[in-house]
C-alpha positions as CSV (number, residue, x, y, z in Angstrom):
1,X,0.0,0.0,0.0
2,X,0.8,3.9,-1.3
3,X,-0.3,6.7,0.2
4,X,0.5,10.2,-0.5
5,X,-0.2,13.2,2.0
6,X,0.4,16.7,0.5
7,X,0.7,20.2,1.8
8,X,1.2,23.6,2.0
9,X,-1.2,24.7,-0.5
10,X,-2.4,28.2,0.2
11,X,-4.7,31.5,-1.1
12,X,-1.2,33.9,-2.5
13,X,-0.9,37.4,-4.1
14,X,0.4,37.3,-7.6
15,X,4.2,37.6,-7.0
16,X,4.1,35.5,-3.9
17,X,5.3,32.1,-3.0
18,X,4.3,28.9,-1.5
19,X,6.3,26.0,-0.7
20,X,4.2,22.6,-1.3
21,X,5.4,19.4,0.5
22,X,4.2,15.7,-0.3
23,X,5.4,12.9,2.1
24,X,4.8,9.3,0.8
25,X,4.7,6.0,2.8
26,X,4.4,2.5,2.1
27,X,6.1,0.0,-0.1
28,X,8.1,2.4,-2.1
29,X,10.5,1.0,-4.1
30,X,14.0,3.2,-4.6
31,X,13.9,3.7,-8.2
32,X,11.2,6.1,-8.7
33,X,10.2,9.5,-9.8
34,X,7.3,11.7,-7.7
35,X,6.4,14.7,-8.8
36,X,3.5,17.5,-9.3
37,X,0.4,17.8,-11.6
38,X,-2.4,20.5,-11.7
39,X,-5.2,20.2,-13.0
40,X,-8.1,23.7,-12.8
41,X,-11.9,22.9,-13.0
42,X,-12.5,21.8,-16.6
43,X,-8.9,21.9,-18.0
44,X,-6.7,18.7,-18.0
45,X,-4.0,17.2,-15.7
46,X,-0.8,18.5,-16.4
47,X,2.6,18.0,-15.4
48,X,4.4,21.0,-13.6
49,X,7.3,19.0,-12.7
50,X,9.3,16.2,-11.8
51,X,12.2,14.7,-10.5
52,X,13.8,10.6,-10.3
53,X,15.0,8.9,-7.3
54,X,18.8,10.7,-8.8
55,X,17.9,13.7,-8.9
56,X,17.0,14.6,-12.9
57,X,14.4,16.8,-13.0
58,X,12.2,18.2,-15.8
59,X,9.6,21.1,-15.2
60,X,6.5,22.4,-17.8
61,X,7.6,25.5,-19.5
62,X,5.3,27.4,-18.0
63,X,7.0,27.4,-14.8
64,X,11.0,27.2,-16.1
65,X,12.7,29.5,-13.5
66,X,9.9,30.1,-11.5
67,X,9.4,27.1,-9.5
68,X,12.3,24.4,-8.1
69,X,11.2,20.6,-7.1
70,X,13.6,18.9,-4.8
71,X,13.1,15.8,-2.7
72,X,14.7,14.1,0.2
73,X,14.9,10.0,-0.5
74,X,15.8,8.8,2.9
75,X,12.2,10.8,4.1
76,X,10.2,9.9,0.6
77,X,9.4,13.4,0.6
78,X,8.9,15.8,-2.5
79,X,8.9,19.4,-2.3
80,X,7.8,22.8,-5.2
81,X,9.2,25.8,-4.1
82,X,7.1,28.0,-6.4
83,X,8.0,31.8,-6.4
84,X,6.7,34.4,-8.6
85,X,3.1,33.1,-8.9
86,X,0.6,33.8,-11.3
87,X,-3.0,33.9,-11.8
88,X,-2.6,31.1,-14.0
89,X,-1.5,29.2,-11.4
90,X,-4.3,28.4,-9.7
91,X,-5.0,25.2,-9.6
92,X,-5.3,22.0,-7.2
93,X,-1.7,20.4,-7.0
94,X,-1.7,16.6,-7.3
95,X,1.9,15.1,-6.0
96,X,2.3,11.7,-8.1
97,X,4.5,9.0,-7.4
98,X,5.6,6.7,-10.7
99,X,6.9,3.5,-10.2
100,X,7.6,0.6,-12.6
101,X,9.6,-0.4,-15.8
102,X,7.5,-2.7,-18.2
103,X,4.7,-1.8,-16.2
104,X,4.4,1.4,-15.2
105,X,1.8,2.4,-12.1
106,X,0.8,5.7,-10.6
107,X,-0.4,6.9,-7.1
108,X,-1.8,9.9,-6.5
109,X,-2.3,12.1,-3.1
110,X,-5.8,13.9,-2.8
111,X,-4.8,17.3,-4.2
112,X,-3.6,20.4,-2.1
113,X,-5.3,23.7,-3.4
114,X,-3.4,26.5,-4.7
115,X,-5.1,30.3,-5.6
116,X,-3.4,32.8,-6.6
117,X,-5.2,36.4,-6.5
118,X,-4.4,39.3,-9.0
């Protein structure tokens, strides 16, 4: 069993930032990449960024040198440092944990919400 627990999601000016945390426990296996999807009402899921068990991460254009994802393996923990928010960033933030080679599996945490006023 997975479970994801996320945090820190919070109502922001636009220029402000929020630090989001997502702790997973469980059977984790080592090899792994978590990260963080959004998804606003009636838009799609998408990927805002990620980062593997080594530390390679890759981040949606949107947010290139805005926001930084780190994590800390020994504490399965994934974190978004996200400065210089938008509008367009509100959303509810999703952390995601991918596990899995030939078959690949995702778990999911129950969402933290994220606003961001003009």
């Amino acid at each position: 069993q997975v479970q994801l627990v996320e945090s820190g999601g919070d109502l922001v000016q636009a220029g402000g930032s929020l630090r989001l945390s997502c702790a997973a426990s469980g059977s984790i296996f080592s090899g792994n990449v978590m990260g963080w999807y959004r998804q606003a009402p009636g838009k799609q899921r998408e990927l805002v960024a990620a980062i593997t068990s080594g530390g390679s991460t890759n981040y949606a254009d949107s947010v290139k040198g805005r926001f930084t994802i780190s994590r800390d393996n020994a504490k399965n923990t994934v974190y978004l440092q996200m400065n210089s928010l938008k509008p367009e960033d509100t959303s509810v933030y999703y952390c995601n944990l991918r596990v899995g080679i030939t078959a690949v599996r995702d778990y999911w945490g129950q969402g933290t919400q994220v606003t961001v006023s003009s």
